[in-house]
Coordinates of C-alpha atoms in Angstrom, one line a residue:
X1 CA -19.5 84.8 14.3
X2 CA -21.2 86.9 11.7
X3 CA -18.1 86.9 9.5
X4 CA -17.8 83.2 9.8
X5 CA -21.4 82.6 8.9
X6 CA -21.1 84.9 5.8
X7 CA -18.0 83.0 4.6
X8 CA -19.5 79.6 5.2
X9 CA -22.7 80.6 3.4
X10 CA -20.7 81.6 0.4
X11 CA -18.9 78.2 0.4
X12 CA -22.2 76.3 0.8
X13 CA -23.8 78.3 -2.0
X14 CA -21.0 77.3 -4.4
X15 CA -21.2 73.7 -3.3
X16 CA -25.0 73.7 -3.8
X17 CA -24.6 75.1 -7.3
X18 CA -22.3 72.2 -8.3
X19 CA -24.5 69.6 -6.6
X20 CA -27.4 70.2 -9.0
X21 CA -25.2 70.4 -12.1
X22 CA -26.1 68.0 -15.0
X23 CA -23.9 64.9 -15.8
X24 CA -20.6 65.9 -17.2
X25 CA -17.6 64.4 -18.9
X26 CA -14.1 65.6 -19.1
X27 CA -10.9 65.2 -21.1
X28 CA -7.4 66.4 -20.5
X29 CA -4.2 66.8 -22.5
X30 CA -4.6 67.1 -26.2
X31 CA -4.7 63.4 -26.9
X32 CA -5.8 61.8 -30.1
X33 CA -9.5 60.8 -30.2
X34 CA -9.8 59.9 -33.9
X35 CA -8.0 60.5 -37.2
X36 CA -8.4 60.3 -41.0
X37 CA -6.9 57.9 -42.0
X38 CA -7.7 55.9 -38.9
X39 CA -5.2 53.8 -37.0
X40 CA -4.7 50.5 -38.8
X41 CA -6.6 51.5 -41.9
X42 CA -5.6 49.9 -45.2
X43 CA -6.5 52.4 -47.9
X44 CA -7.1 51.6 -51.6
X45 CA -5.6 55.0 -52.6
X46 CA -3.2 57.5 -51.0
X47 CA -4.9 60.2 -48.9
X48 CA -4.1 63.9 -49.6
X49 CA -3.6 64.7 -46.0
X50 CA -3.8 63.4 -42.4
X51 CA -6.3 65.0 -40.0
X52 CA -6.3 64.2 -36.3
X53 CA -9.0 65.1 -33.8
X54 CA -7.9 65.7 -30.2
X55 CA -9.6 65.8 -26.8
X56 CA -8.5 69.3 -26.1
X57 CA -7.7 72.3 -28.4
X58 CA -4.1 72.0 -29.4
X59 CA -1.9 75.1 -30.0
X60 CA -1.1 74.6 -33.7
X61 CA 2.1 76.7 -33.4
X62 CA 3.5 74.4 -30.8
X63 CA 2.2 71.1 -32.2
X64 CA 3.3 68.9 -35.1
X65 CA 2.3 65.9 -37.2
X66 CA 4.9 63.8 -39.0
X67 CA 4.2 61.0 -41.5
X68 CA 7.1 58.6 -42.0
X69 CA 7.6 55.6 -44.2
X70 CA 9.1 52.4 -42.9
X71 CA 12.4 53.6 -44.1
X72 CA 12.1 56.8 -42.1
X73 CA 11.4 59.1 -45.0
X74 CA 9.2 62.1 -44.2
X75 CA 6.1 62.5 -46.4
X76 CA 4.4 65.5 -44.7
X77 CA 4.3 68.6 -46.9
X78 CA 4.3 72.0 -45.3
X79 CA 3.6 72.8 -41.6
X80 CA 1.0 71.3 -39.4
X81 CA -2.1 73.6 -39.4
X82 CA -5.3 74.0 -37.5
X83 CA -8.5 73.1 -39.4
X84 CA -10.7 76.2 -39.9
X85 CA -13.9 75.9 -37.9
X86 CA -12.7 72.8 -36.1
X87 CA -10.5 73.9 -33.1
X88 CA -9.9 70.3 -32.0
X89 CA -8.4 69.2 -35.3
X90 CA -4.9 69.5 -36.8
X91 CA -4.0 68.7 -40.4
X92 CA -0.9 68.2 -42.4
X93 CA -0.7 67.9 -46.2
X94 CA 1.0 64.9 -47.7
X95 CA 3.3 64.2 -50.7
X96 CA 2.2 61.5 -53.0
X97 CA 2.4 58.2 -51.1
X98 CA 3.5 55.0 -52.9
X99 CA 2.3 51.6 -51.8
X100 CA 3.5 50.9 -48.3
X101 CA 2.9 51.4 -44.5
X102 CA 3.2 54.8 -42.9
X103 CA 3.7 55.9 -39.3
X104 CA 1.9 59.1 -38.1
X105 CA 3.8 60.6 -35.2
X106 CA 2.1 63.5 -33.4
X107 CA 3.0 65.8 -30.6
X108 CA 0.6 68.4 -29.2
X109 CA 0.7 71.3 -26.7
X110 CA -2.7 71.8 -25.2
X111 CA -4.2 75.3 -25.5
X112 CA -6.3 74.5 -22.5
X113 CA -4.0 73.0 -19.8
X114 CA -0.6 73.6 -21.2
X115 CA 0.4 69.9 -21.2
X116 CA 2.5 68.2 -23.9
X117 CA 1.3 64.9 -25.3
X118 CA 2.4 62.6 -28.1
X119 CA 1.8 59.3 -29.7
X120 CA 1.8 57.4 -33.0
X121 CA -0.2 55.1 -35.2
X122 CA 0.1 53.4 -38.6
X123 CA -1.9 53.1 -41.7
X124 CA -1.3 51.4 -45.0
X125 CA -1.7 52.3 -48.7
X126 CA -2.7 49.1 -50.4
X127 CA -0.7 47.2 -47.7
X128 CA -1.7 45.7 -44.4
X129 CA -0.1 48.0 -41.6
X130 CA -0.4 45.4 -38.8
X131 CA 2.9 43.8 -39.8
X132 CA 4.9 47.0 -39.1
X133 CA 5.5 47.7 -35.4
X134 CA 5.6 51.3 -34.1
X135 CA 9.0 52.4 -32.9
X136 CA 9.2 53.1 -29.2
X137 CA 10.9 56.4 -30.0
X138 CA 7.6 57.8 -31.4
X139 CA 4.9 55.6 -29.7
X140 CA 4.6 56.9 -26.2
X141 CA 3.5 60.4 -24.9
X142 CA 6.0 62.1 -22.6
X143 CA 5.2 61.8 -18.9
X144 CA 5.3 64.6 -16.3
X145 CA 8.8 65.5 -15.2
X146 CA 10.0 66.2 -11.6
X147 CA 10.1 69.9 -12.6
X148 CA 6.5 69.9 -13.6
X149 CA 5.4 68.4 -10.3
X150 CA 7.7 70.5 -8.2
X151 CA 6.5 73.8 -9.8
X152 CA 2.9 72.9 -9.3
X153 CA 3.5 71.8 -5.7
X154 CA 5.1 75.2 -4.9
X155 CA 2.2 77.0 -6.5
X156 CA -0.4 74.9 -4.5
X157 CA 1.5 75.4 -1.2
X158 CA 1.7 79.2 -1.6
X159 CA -2.0 79.6 -2.6
X160 CA -3.2 77.3 0.2
X161 CA -1.2 79.3 2.7
X162 CA -2.5 82.6 1.3
X163 CA -6.2 81.7 1.1
X164 CA -6.2 79.7 4.3
X165 CA -4.3 82.4 6.2
X166 CA -6.5 85.2 5.0
X167 CA -9.7 83.2 5.7
X168 CA -8.7 82.6 9.3
X169 CA -7.5 86.1 9.8
X170 CA -10.8 87.6 8.6
X171 CA -13.4 85.0 9.7
X172 CA -12.0 83.2 12.7
X173 CA -9.6 85.4 14.8
X174 CA -10.9 88.5 16.6
X175 CA -8.2 90.6 14.9
X176 CA -5.6 89.8 12.2
X177 CA -2.8 88.3 14.3
X178 CA 0.7 89.6 13.3
X179 CA 2.0 86.0 13.2
X180 CA -0.6 85.1 10.6
X181 CA -0.1 88.2 8.6
X182 CA 3.6 87.6 8.5
X183 CA 3.0 84.2 6.8
X184 CA 1.2 85.8 3.9
X185 CA 4.3 87.4 2.4
X186 CA 6.3 84.1 2.1
X187 CA 3.1 82.4 0.9
X188 CA 2.9 85.0 -1.9
X189 CA 6.6 84.4 -2.7
X190 CA 6.0 80.6 -3.0
X191 CA 3.0 81.2 -5.3
X192 CA 5.0 83.5 -7.5
X193 CA 7.9 81.0 -7.6
X194 CA 5.5 78.2 -8.4
X195 CA 3.8 80.2 -11.2
X196 CA 7.2 81.0 -12.7
X197 CA 8.3 77.3 -12.5
X198 CA 5.0 76.1 -14.1
X199 CA 5.2 78.5 -17.0
X200 CA 9.0 77.9 -17.5
X201 CA 8.3 74.1 -17.5
X202 CA 5.6 74.4 -20.1
X203 CA 7.8 76.5 -22.3
X204 CA 10.7 74.0 -22.0
X205 CA 8.4 71.1 -22.7
X206 CA 7.0 72.9 -25.8
X207 CA 10.5 73.9 -27.0
X208 CA 9.7 77.7 -26.8
X209 CA 12.4 80.3 -26.2
X210 CA 11.9 83.0 -23.6
X211 CA 11.5 85.6 -26.3
X212 CA 8.7 83.7 -28.0
X213 CA 6.6 82.8 -24.9
X214 CA 4.2 85.8 -25.2
X215 CA 3.3 85.0 -28.8
X216 CA 1.9 81.5 -27.8
X217 CA -0.8 80.2 -25.6
X218 CA 1.8 80.0 -22.8
X219 CA 1.9 83.8 -22.8
X220 CA -1.9 84.0 -22.3
X221 CA -1.6 81.6 -19.4
X222 CA 1.2 83.7 -17.9
X223 CA -0.9 86.8 -18.0
X224 CA -4.0 85.1 -16.5
X225 CA -1.9 83.8 -13.6
X226 CA 0.1 86.9 -13.0
X227 CA -2.7 89.5 -12.6
X228 CA -4.3 88.0 -9.4
X229 CA -0.9 87.6 -7.9
X230 CA -0.1 91.2 -8.7
X231 CA -3.3 92.2 -6.8
X232 CA -2.3 90.1 -3.9
X233 CA 1.1 91.6 -3.8
X234 CA -0.2 95.1 -3.8
X235 CA -2.7 94.2 -1.0
X236 CA 0.1 92.7 1.1
X237 CA 2.0 96.0 1.1
X238 CA -1.0 97.5 3.0
X239 CA -1.2 94.7 5.6
X240 CA 1.5 96.2 7.8
X241 CA 0.1 99.7 8.0
X242 CA -2.9 101.3 9.7
X243 CA -5.3 99.9 12.3
X244 CA -7.1 96.6 12.5
X245 CA -9.9 97.6 10.1
X246 CA -7.5 98.6 7.4
X247 CA -5.3 95.5 8.0
X248 CA -8.3 93.2 7.9
X249 CA -9.5 94.7 4.6
X250 CA -6.0 94.4 3.1
X251 CA -5.8 90.7 4.2
X252 CA -9.2 90.1 2.7
X253 CA -8.1 91.5 -0.6
X254 CA -4.9 89.4 -0.5
X255 CA -7.0 86.3 0.2
X256 CA -9.4 87.2 -2.7
X257 CA -6.4 87.6 -5.0
X258 CA -5.1 84.2 -3.9
X259 CA -8.6 82.7 -4.7
X260 CA -8.5 84.3 -8.1
X261 CA -5.0 82.9 -8.7
X262 CA -6.6 79.5 -7.9
X263 CA -9.3 80.1 -10.4
X264 CA -6.6 81.0 -13.0
X265 CA -4.9 77.7 -12.4
X266 CA -8.2 75.8 -12.6
X267 CA -9.0 77.5 -16.0
X268 CA -5.7 76.2 -17.3
X269 CA -6.1 72.6 -16.0
X270 CA -8.1 69.4 -16.5
X271 CA -11.3 71.0 -15.4
X272 CA -11.4 73.4 -18.3
X273 CA -11.5 70.6 -20.8
X274 CA -14.5 68.6 -22.0
X275 CA -18.2 69.5 -21.5
X276 CA -19.7 72.2 -19.3
X277 CA -16.5 74.0 -18.6
X278 CA -18.1 76.5 -16.3
X279 CA -19.6 73.9 -14.0
X280 CA -16.5 71.7 -14.0
X281 CA -14.3 74.6 -13.3
X282 CA -16.6 75.8 -10.5
X283 CA -16.4 72.4 -8.8
X284 CA -12.6 72.3 -9.0
X285 CA -12.4 75.8 -7.7
X286 CA -14.6 75.0 -4.7
X287 CA -12.5 71.8 -4.1
X288 CA -9.2 73.6 -3.8
X289 CA -10.5 76.7 -2.1
X290 CA -12.3 74.6 0.5
X291 CA -9.1 72.6 1.0
X292 CA -7.1 75.8 1.5
X293 CA -9.5 77.1 4.1
X294 CA -9.2 73.7 5.9
X295 CA -5.5 73.0 5.7
X296 CA -4.0 76.4 5.1
X297 CA -6.3 77.7 7.7
X298 CA -5.1 75.2 10.3
X299 CA -1.6 76.5 10.0
X300 CA -2.9 80.1 10.5
X301 CA -5.0 79.0 13.5
X302 CA -2.0 77.4 15.3
X303 CA -0.1 80.6 14.8
X304 CA -2.9 83.0 15.6
X305 CA -4.1 81.5 18.9
X306 CA -0.7 82.1 20.5
X307 CA -1.7 85.6 21.5
X308 CA -5.1 84.5 22.7
X309 CA -6.2 82.9 26.0
X310 CA -9.3 81.7 27.8
X311 CA -12.7 82.0 26.2
X312 CA -11.3 84.2 23.3
X313 CA -9.1 81.3 22.3
X314 CA -11.8 78.7 22.7
X315 CA -14.2 80.8 20.6
X316 CA -11.6 81.1 17.8
X317 CA -10.9 77.4 17.8
X318 CA -14.6 76.5 17.7
X319 CA -15.2 78.9 14.8
X320 CA -12.3 77.3 12.9
X321 CA -13.6 73.8 13.7
X322 CA -17.0 74.7 12.2
X323 CA -15.4 76.2 9.1
X324 CA -13.1 73.2 8.7
X325 CA -16.1 70.8 9.0
X326 CA -17.9 72.5 6.2
X327 CA -14.8 72.7 4.1
X328 CA -14.2 69.0 4.6
X329 CA -17.7 68.2 3.3
X330 CA -17.1 70.5 0.3
X331 CA -13.7 68.9 -0.5
X332 CA -15.2 65.4 -0.3
X333 CA -18.3 66.1 -2.4
X334 CA -16.5 68.0 -5.2
X335 CA -13.6 65.7 -5.2
X336 CA -15.8 62.6 -5.5
X337 CA -17.7 64.2 -8.5
X338 CA -14.5 65.3 -10.2
X339 CA -13.0 61.8 -9.7
X340 CA -16.0 60.1 -11.3
X341 CA -15.9 62.5 -14.2
X342 CA -12.2 62.1 -14.9
X343 CA -11.8 58.3 -14.2
X344 CA -15.1 57.0 -15.6
X345 CA -14.9 53.4 -14.5
X346 CA -14.0 51.4 -11.4
X347 CA -11.2 49.3 -13.0
X348 CA -9.4 52.5 -14.0
X349 CA -8.9 53.3 -10.3
X350 CA -6.3 50.6 -9.9
X351 CA -5.4 50.2 -13.6
X352 CA -4.1 53.7 -14.4
X353 CA -1.5 56.0 -12.8
X354 CA -4.1 58.7 -12.4
X355 CA -6.5 56.3 -10.6
X356 CA -3.7 55.1 -8.2
X357 CA -2.9 58.7 -7.4
X358 CA -6.5 59.4 -6.7
X359 CA -6.6 56.4 -4.3
X360 CA -3.5 57.7 -2.5
X361 CA -5.0 61.2 -2.2
X362 CA -8.2 59.7 -0.8
X363 CA -6.2 57.7 1.7
X364 CA -4.4 60.9 2.8
X365 CA -7.7 62.9 3.1
X366 CA -9.2 60.1 5.2
X367 CA -6.2 60.2 7.5
X368 CA -6.6 64.0 7.7
X369 CA -10.3 63.7 8.5
X370 CA -9.5 61.2 11.2
X371 CA -7.0 63.5 12.8
X372 CA -9.4 66.4 12.5
X373 CA -12.1 64.3 14.3
X374 CA -9.7 63.8 17.2
X375 CA -9.2 67.5 17.5
X376 CA -12.9 68.3 17.1
X377 CA -14.2 65.9 19.7
X378 CA -11.2 65.8 22.1
X379 CA -9.2 69.0 21.8
X380 CA -11.6 71.7 20.6
X381 CA -13.9 71.5 23.7
X382 CA -11.0 72.1 26.1
X383 CA -9.2 74.7 23.9
X384 CA -10.0 77.6 26.2
X385 CA -8.0 75.9 29.0
X386 CA -5.3 73.9 27.1
X387 CA -4.1 73.6 23.5
X388 CA -1.2 71.2 23.7
X389 CA -3.2 68.3 22.2
X390 CA -4.6 70.6 19.5
X391 CA -1.1 71.7 18.5
X392 CA 0.2 68.2 18.5
X393 CA -2.6 66.7 16.3
X394 CA -2.7 69.8 14.2
X395 CA 1.1 69.5 13.4
X396 CA 0.5 65.9 12.3
X397 CA -2.3 67.1 10.1
X398 CA 0.0 69.7 8.4
X399 CA 2.6 67.0 7.6
X400 CA 0.0 64.8 6.0
X401 CA -1.4 67.9 4.2
X402 CA 2.0 68.5 2.5
X403 CA 2.0 64.9 1.2
X404 CA -1.6 65.5 -0.1
X405 CA -0.5 68.6 -2.0
X406 CA 2.4 66.7 -3.6
X407 CA -0.1 64.0 -4.8
X408 CA -2.4 66.8 -6.1
X409 CA 0.5 68.3 -8.0
X410 CA 1.2 65.0 -9.6
X411 CA -2.5 64.5 -10.5
X412 CA -2.7 67.8 -12.3
X413 CA 0.2 66.7 -14.6
X414 CA -1.3 63.3 -15.3
X415 CA -3.8 62.7 -18.1
X416 CA -7.2 61.4 -16.7
X417 CA -8.3 58.0 -18.1
X418 CA -11.4 59.6 -19.7
X419 CA -9.1 61.7 -21.9
X420 CA -7.7 58.6 -23.5
X421 CA -9.6 57.5 -26.6
X422 CA -11.0 54.0 -26.1
X423 CA -8.9 51.6 -28.0
X424 CA -11.4 49.6 -29.9
X425 CA -10.5 45.9 -30.0
X426 CA -9.8 44.5 -33.4
X427 CA -12.8 42.8 -34.9
X428 CA -12.6 39.0 -34.4
X429 CA -11.7 36.9 -37.3
X430 CA -14.4 35.0 -39.2
X431 CA -14.3 31.4 -38.0
X432 CA -16.4 28.9 -40.0
X433 CA -16.8 25.1 -39.4
X434 CA -17.8 22.9 -42.3
X435 CA -17.4 19.3 -43.6
X436 CA -17.7 17.4 -46.9
X437 CA -21.0 15.8 -48.0
X438 CA -19.6 12.3 -47.2
X439 CA -18.8 13.4 -43.6
X440 CA -15.2 12.2 -43.8
X441 CA -13.2 15.5 -43.3
X442 CA -13.9 18.4 -41.0
X443 CA -12.6 21.9 -41.8
X444 CA -12.2 25.0 -39.6
X445 CA -11.7 28.0 -41.9
X446 CA -10.3 31.1 -40.2
X447 CA -10.4 34.4 -42.2
X448 CA -8.4 37.3 -40.8
X449 CA -9.5 40.1 -40.5
X450 CA -12.7 38.8 -42.2
X451 CA -13.4 42.0 -44.2
X452 CA -13.4 42.8 -47.9
X453 CA -10.0 43.1 -49.4
X454 CA -6.8 41.3 -48.4
X455 CA -7.4 38.4 -45.9
X456 CA -5.4 35.6 -44.5
X457 CA -7.1 32.2 -44.9
X458 CA -6.2 29.4 -42.5
X459 CA -7.8 25.9 -43.0
X460 CA -7.4 23.3 -40.3
X461 CA -8.4 19.8 -41.6
X462 CA -9.2 16.9 -39.3
X463 CA -10.7 13.4 -39.7
X464 CA -14.5 13.6 -39.2
X465 CA -14.5 10.7 -36.6
X466 CA -11.1 10.7 -34.9
X467 CA -10.2 14.4 -35.0
X468 CA -6.7 13.6 -36.2
X469 CA -5.0 15.9 -38.7
X470 CA -5.8 15.0 -42.3
X471 CA -2.8 14.6 -44.7
X472 CA -3.4 15.9 -48.2
X473 CA -1.4 16.5 -51.4
X474 CA -2.8 20.0 -51.7
X475 CA -5.7 22.3 -50.7
X476 CA -7.3 25.0 -52.9
X477 CA -10.1 27.4 -52.2
X478 CA -12.5 28.3 -54.9
X479 CA -14.6 31.5 -54.7
X480 CA -17.9 32.4 -56.5
X481 CA -20.5 35.2 -55.8
X482 CA -23.9 33.7 -56.6
X483 CA -25.6 37.1 -56.5
X484 CA -23.2 38.7 -58.9
X485 CA -22.8 36.6 -62.1
X486 CA -20.5 39.2 -63.6
X487 CA -17.8 38.2 -61.2
X488 CA -16.0 35.1 -62.5
X489 CA -14.8 32.4 -60.1
X490 CA -11.3 32.7 -58.6
X491 CA -9.1 30.2 -56.8
X492 CA -6.5 30.5 -54.0
X493 CA -4.0 27.6 -53.5
X494 CA -3.1 27.1 -49.8
X495 CA 0.4 26.2 -48.5
X496 CA 0.9 23.5 -45.8
X497 CA 2.2 25.1 -42.5
X498 CA 1.7 22.2 -40.2
X499 CA 0.1 18.7 -40.2
X500 CA -3.5 19.3 -41.3
X501 CA -2.9 23.1 -41.4
X502 CA -3.0 25.1 -44.7
X503 CA -2.7 28.9 -45.1
X504 CA -2.5 31.7 -47.8
X505 CA -3.2 35.4 -48.2
X506 CA -5.5 36.7 -51.0
X507 CA -8.0 39.4 -52.0
X508 CA -10.6 37.0 -53.3
X509 CA -13.3 38.5 -51.1
X510 CA -13.4 41.6 -53.1
X511 CA -17.0 42.7 -52.4
X512 CA -19.2 42.8 -49.4
X513 CA -21.6 40.2 -50.7
X514 CA -22.3 36.5 -49.9
X515 CA -19.6 34.2 -51.3
X516 CA -19.6 30.5 -51.9
X517 CA -16.2 29.2 -50.9
X518 CA -15.3 25.6 -51.7
X519 CA -12.2 23.9 -50.3
X520 CA -10.8 21.2 -52.6
X521 CA -8.8 18.7 -50.5
X522 CA -6.6 16.7 -52.8
X523 CA -6.3 13.2 -51.4
X524 CA -6.1 11.3 -54.7
X525 CA -9.1 9.0 -55.0
X526 CA -10.3 10.1 -51.6
X527 CA -10.4 13.8 -52.6
X528 CA -13.3 15.8 -51.2
X529 CA -14.9 19.2 -51.6
X530 CA -16.0 21.2 -48.5
X531 CA -18.5 24.0 -49.2
X532 CA -19.0 27.0 -46.9
X533 CA -20.7 30.4 -47.2
X534 CA -18.8 33.5 -46.3
X535 CA -20.1 37.1 -45.9
X536 CA -17.1 39.4 -45.3
X537 CA -17.4 42.5 -43.2
X538 CA -17.4 45.9 -45.0
X539 CA -14.6 48.2 -43.6
X540 CA -15.8 51.4 -41.9
X541 CA -16.0 54.4 -44.1
X542 CA -13.5 57.2 -43.2
X543 CA -14.6 60.8 -43.5
X544 CA -12.5 63.8 -44.4
X545 CA -13.8 67.4 -44.6
X546 CA -12.6 70.2 -46.9
X547 CA -13.7 73.6 -45.6
X548 CA -15.3 75.8 -48.2
X549 CA -13.8 79.1 -49.4
X550 CA -14.3 81.7 -52.1
X551 CA -18.0 80.8 -52.4
X552 CA -17.4 77.1 -52.6
X553 CA -19.2 74.8 -50.2
X554 CA -17.7 72.5 -47.5
X555 CA -17.0 69.1 -49.1
X556 CA -17.5 65.8 -47.1
X557 CA -15.5 62.9 -48.5
X558 CA -16.2 59.3 -47.6
X559 CA -13.7 56.6 -48.6
X560 CA -15.6 53.6 -50.0
X561 CA -14.5 50.1 -51.0
X562 CA -14.6 51.0 -54.7
X563 CA -13.7 54.7 -54.6
X564 CA -15.1 57.8 -52.9
X565 CA -18.4 59.5 -52.2
X566 CA -18.3 63.3 -52.1
X567 CA -21.2 65.2 -50.5
X568 CA -22.1 68.9 -50.0
X569 CA -25.2 71.1 -49.5
X570 CA -25.9 74.3 -51.4
X571 CA -26.5 76.8 -49.8
X572 CA -24.9 76.1 -46.4
X573 CA -27.7 77.7 -44.4
X574 CA -30.9 76.7 -42.8
X575 CA -34.0 76.1 -45.0
X576 CA -34.3 74.6 -48.4
X577 CA -31.0 73.2 -49.9
X578 CA -29.8 70.9 -52.6
X579 CA -28.0 67.8 -51.3
X580 CA -25.4 66.6 -53.7
X581 CA -23.9 63.2 -53.7
X582 CA -21.2 62.3 -56.3
X583 CA -19.4 58.9 -56.6
X584 CA -15.8 58.7 -57.9
X585 CA -13.6 55.7 -58.7
X586 CA -10.0 55.2 -57.5
X587 CA -8.7 57.2 -60.4
X588 CA -10.9 60.2 -59.7
X589 CA -13.4 59.7 -62.5
X590 CA -17.1 59.4 -62.1
X591 CA -18.2 56.0 -60.8
X592 CA -21.0 54.2 -62.5
X593 CA -23.1 54.1 -59.3
X594 CA -26.9 54.0 -59.0
X595 CA -28.5 55.7 -56.0
X596 CA -31.7 54.0 -54.9
X597 CA -32.6 56.4 -52.0
X598 CA -31.5 59.4 -50.0
X599 CA -33.0 59.8 -46.6
X600 CA -32.9 62.9 -44.3
X601 CA -33.5 62.2 -40.6
X602 CA -35.6 59.2 -41.7
X603 CA -37.5 61.0 -44.4
X604 CA -37.1 59.8 -48.0
X605 CA -36.2 62.6 -50.5
X606 CA -36.9 62.7 -54.2
X607 CA -33.7 62.0 -56.1
X608 CA -32.6 63.1 -59.6
X609 CA -29.4 62.3 -61.5
X610 CA -27.3 65.2 -62.9
X611 CA -24.4 63.2 -64.4
X612 CA -22.4 60.0 -64.1
X613 CA -22.5 59.1 -60.4
X614 CA -23.8 62.6 -59.5
X615 CA -27.2 62.7 -57.8
X616 CA -29.0 65.6 -56.1
X617 CA -32.0 65.7 -53.7
X618 CA -34.0 68.7 -52.4
X619 CA -33.8 68.8 -48.6
X620 CA -34.7 71.1 -45.7
X621 CA -32.0 71.5 -43.1
X622 CA -32.1 73.1 -39.6
X623 CA -29.6 74.7 -37.3
X624 CA -27.4 72.0 -35.8
X625 CA -26.7 68.4 -37.0
X626 CA -28.6 67.1 -40.0
X627 CA -28.3 63.3 -40.7
X628 CA -28.4 61.8 -44.2
X629 CA -28.4 58.2 -45.4
X630 CA -27.5 57.2 -48.9
X631 CA -28.2 53.8 -50.4
X632 CA -26.5 53.0 -53.8
X633 CA -24.9 50.2 -55.8
X634 CA -22.0 50.0 -58.2
X635 CA -22.2 46.7 -60.0
X636 CA -22.5 44.1 -57.4
X637 CA -21.2 46.3 -54.6
X638 CA -23.8 47.7 -52.3
X639 CA -22.8 51.2 -51.1
X640 CA -24.6 52.3 -47.9
X641 CA -23.4 55.6 -46.3
X642 CA -24.3 57.8 -43.4
X643 CA -23.2 61.4 -43.0
X644 CA -23.9 64.2 -40.5
X645 CA -23.8 67.8 -41.7
X646 CA -23.7 70.6 -39.2
X647 CA -25.4 73.9 -40.2
X648 CA -24.5 76.9 -38.1
X649 CA -27.5 79.0 -39.1

């Protein structure tokens, strides 16, 4: 009983440690989280490179980024490289890009969990990318194969038998039963075979030859997994020699080696991604170790009690029942927390493959808990006299347990929903309703996407009273910017697409200011003008970072509607610094911009001008993230920018 209490106390302590852990979030697979250029961006000038930020650290040697034109021509220049100081980012340089739409196809091998992922997105250079579909050949990430799942299932089965068998042999049975000890060797063989299959599958998915495995992150994984199994194998050689004390010690070491092999698997899985890796990994380790004591221990118990009778058998069964009850609580608690972290929302339970697998696993665990309850309340109390019911229900538990292990193996190879970057819905089009002064014609003007730059204008004209489509000889939109007299008026003729419907595409909304748009509806003597005020959205500013080298500072580049803003601090250390902000036009020359204010974390800084578009402010930065806001104007264009600069110390 003392051995059982000590083992359960250790399990409870681990469970208590994770119960008080702070809120966590996780990611898994090296999936795209953001990029520069962003998906769907329409850039005024060609970018020098493509930088993608992933949810896990990718292995740059086994990952790639390709940039293809609509004709399939590759425009990446040189190999895909890791971004210094930014382990989650990969970057590839580009050849000069002519006007057009480009598809970025990426493929990653996660340095954390060894999974391969892939995907694609488009951006345009002076052209709307939404009209070009992404080829299915590059759009979807590869899913787990049967070999991936089978290898992990073999590994899980072997480790569960090892840890569960060792736990029962040392904490439940009065002495290590030969029948239990004999199962540890085939369990070790299964674990070794599973490890080999997992590593071989990863190498195959990544396209790595056998001779190159050790030079990649796969080789590191192989070493981490192999060392605990080597310890276990050495301990197993001693399990068949000497007396009970020596055999018990050897079995305990073998079980500890199996538990360390579980930890190695956890540290190369979903739990090792995202925030608070140590706590997430501890929870996952407790989850699978407790499951092994419960389910793997059940197999060992059914084998071990064959040589026991009477009260000795009853005592062993009661000990295991207590251990299994605590293990069940640990499995349920840690599994619930891990599911919440990795799924994140209720609708993802039934809306994703990962969520459906979790529901299946929960159903199997509930079935196991029900069968366990039958044993605990009906068969355990009479185990000293009869064990037929215990064996019958226990055998059913073991069959369900194998199904649960298969589901767990599939879960490990499936990306959790929280690792997927949220697909932001496209901003709604601007829809404006107006009518002429004489209230004879109504107009619904739809502007898509409703931002500065190219837009599609759709005008639906109806009779003011009857709502019937209005016939017209022609429709023309006129544009003026009352707040910017230097911008002359422009016009955009619309083309009839249906009765009362007129459309055209134009870049008349060139600046993010208020525009007076007047629709001239040509109906001969009944012609009318319909005025409407339009304020287009300003596209989000995209940020690229150029790490400093040879004494040069890190450059932060923001793409603006009229050019680019380049920011840096000097020196790049805590304390007093100079904050430099320089504006460039589309050709790379200094932009005639006027900075009205620079604010650091809400505090206004004194600003001085050093040259055309080049401004500097004295600031004081601290270790960590420092936020700056710059307000400027170039002609009629208001330029408001925000940037975060991280200082290491």
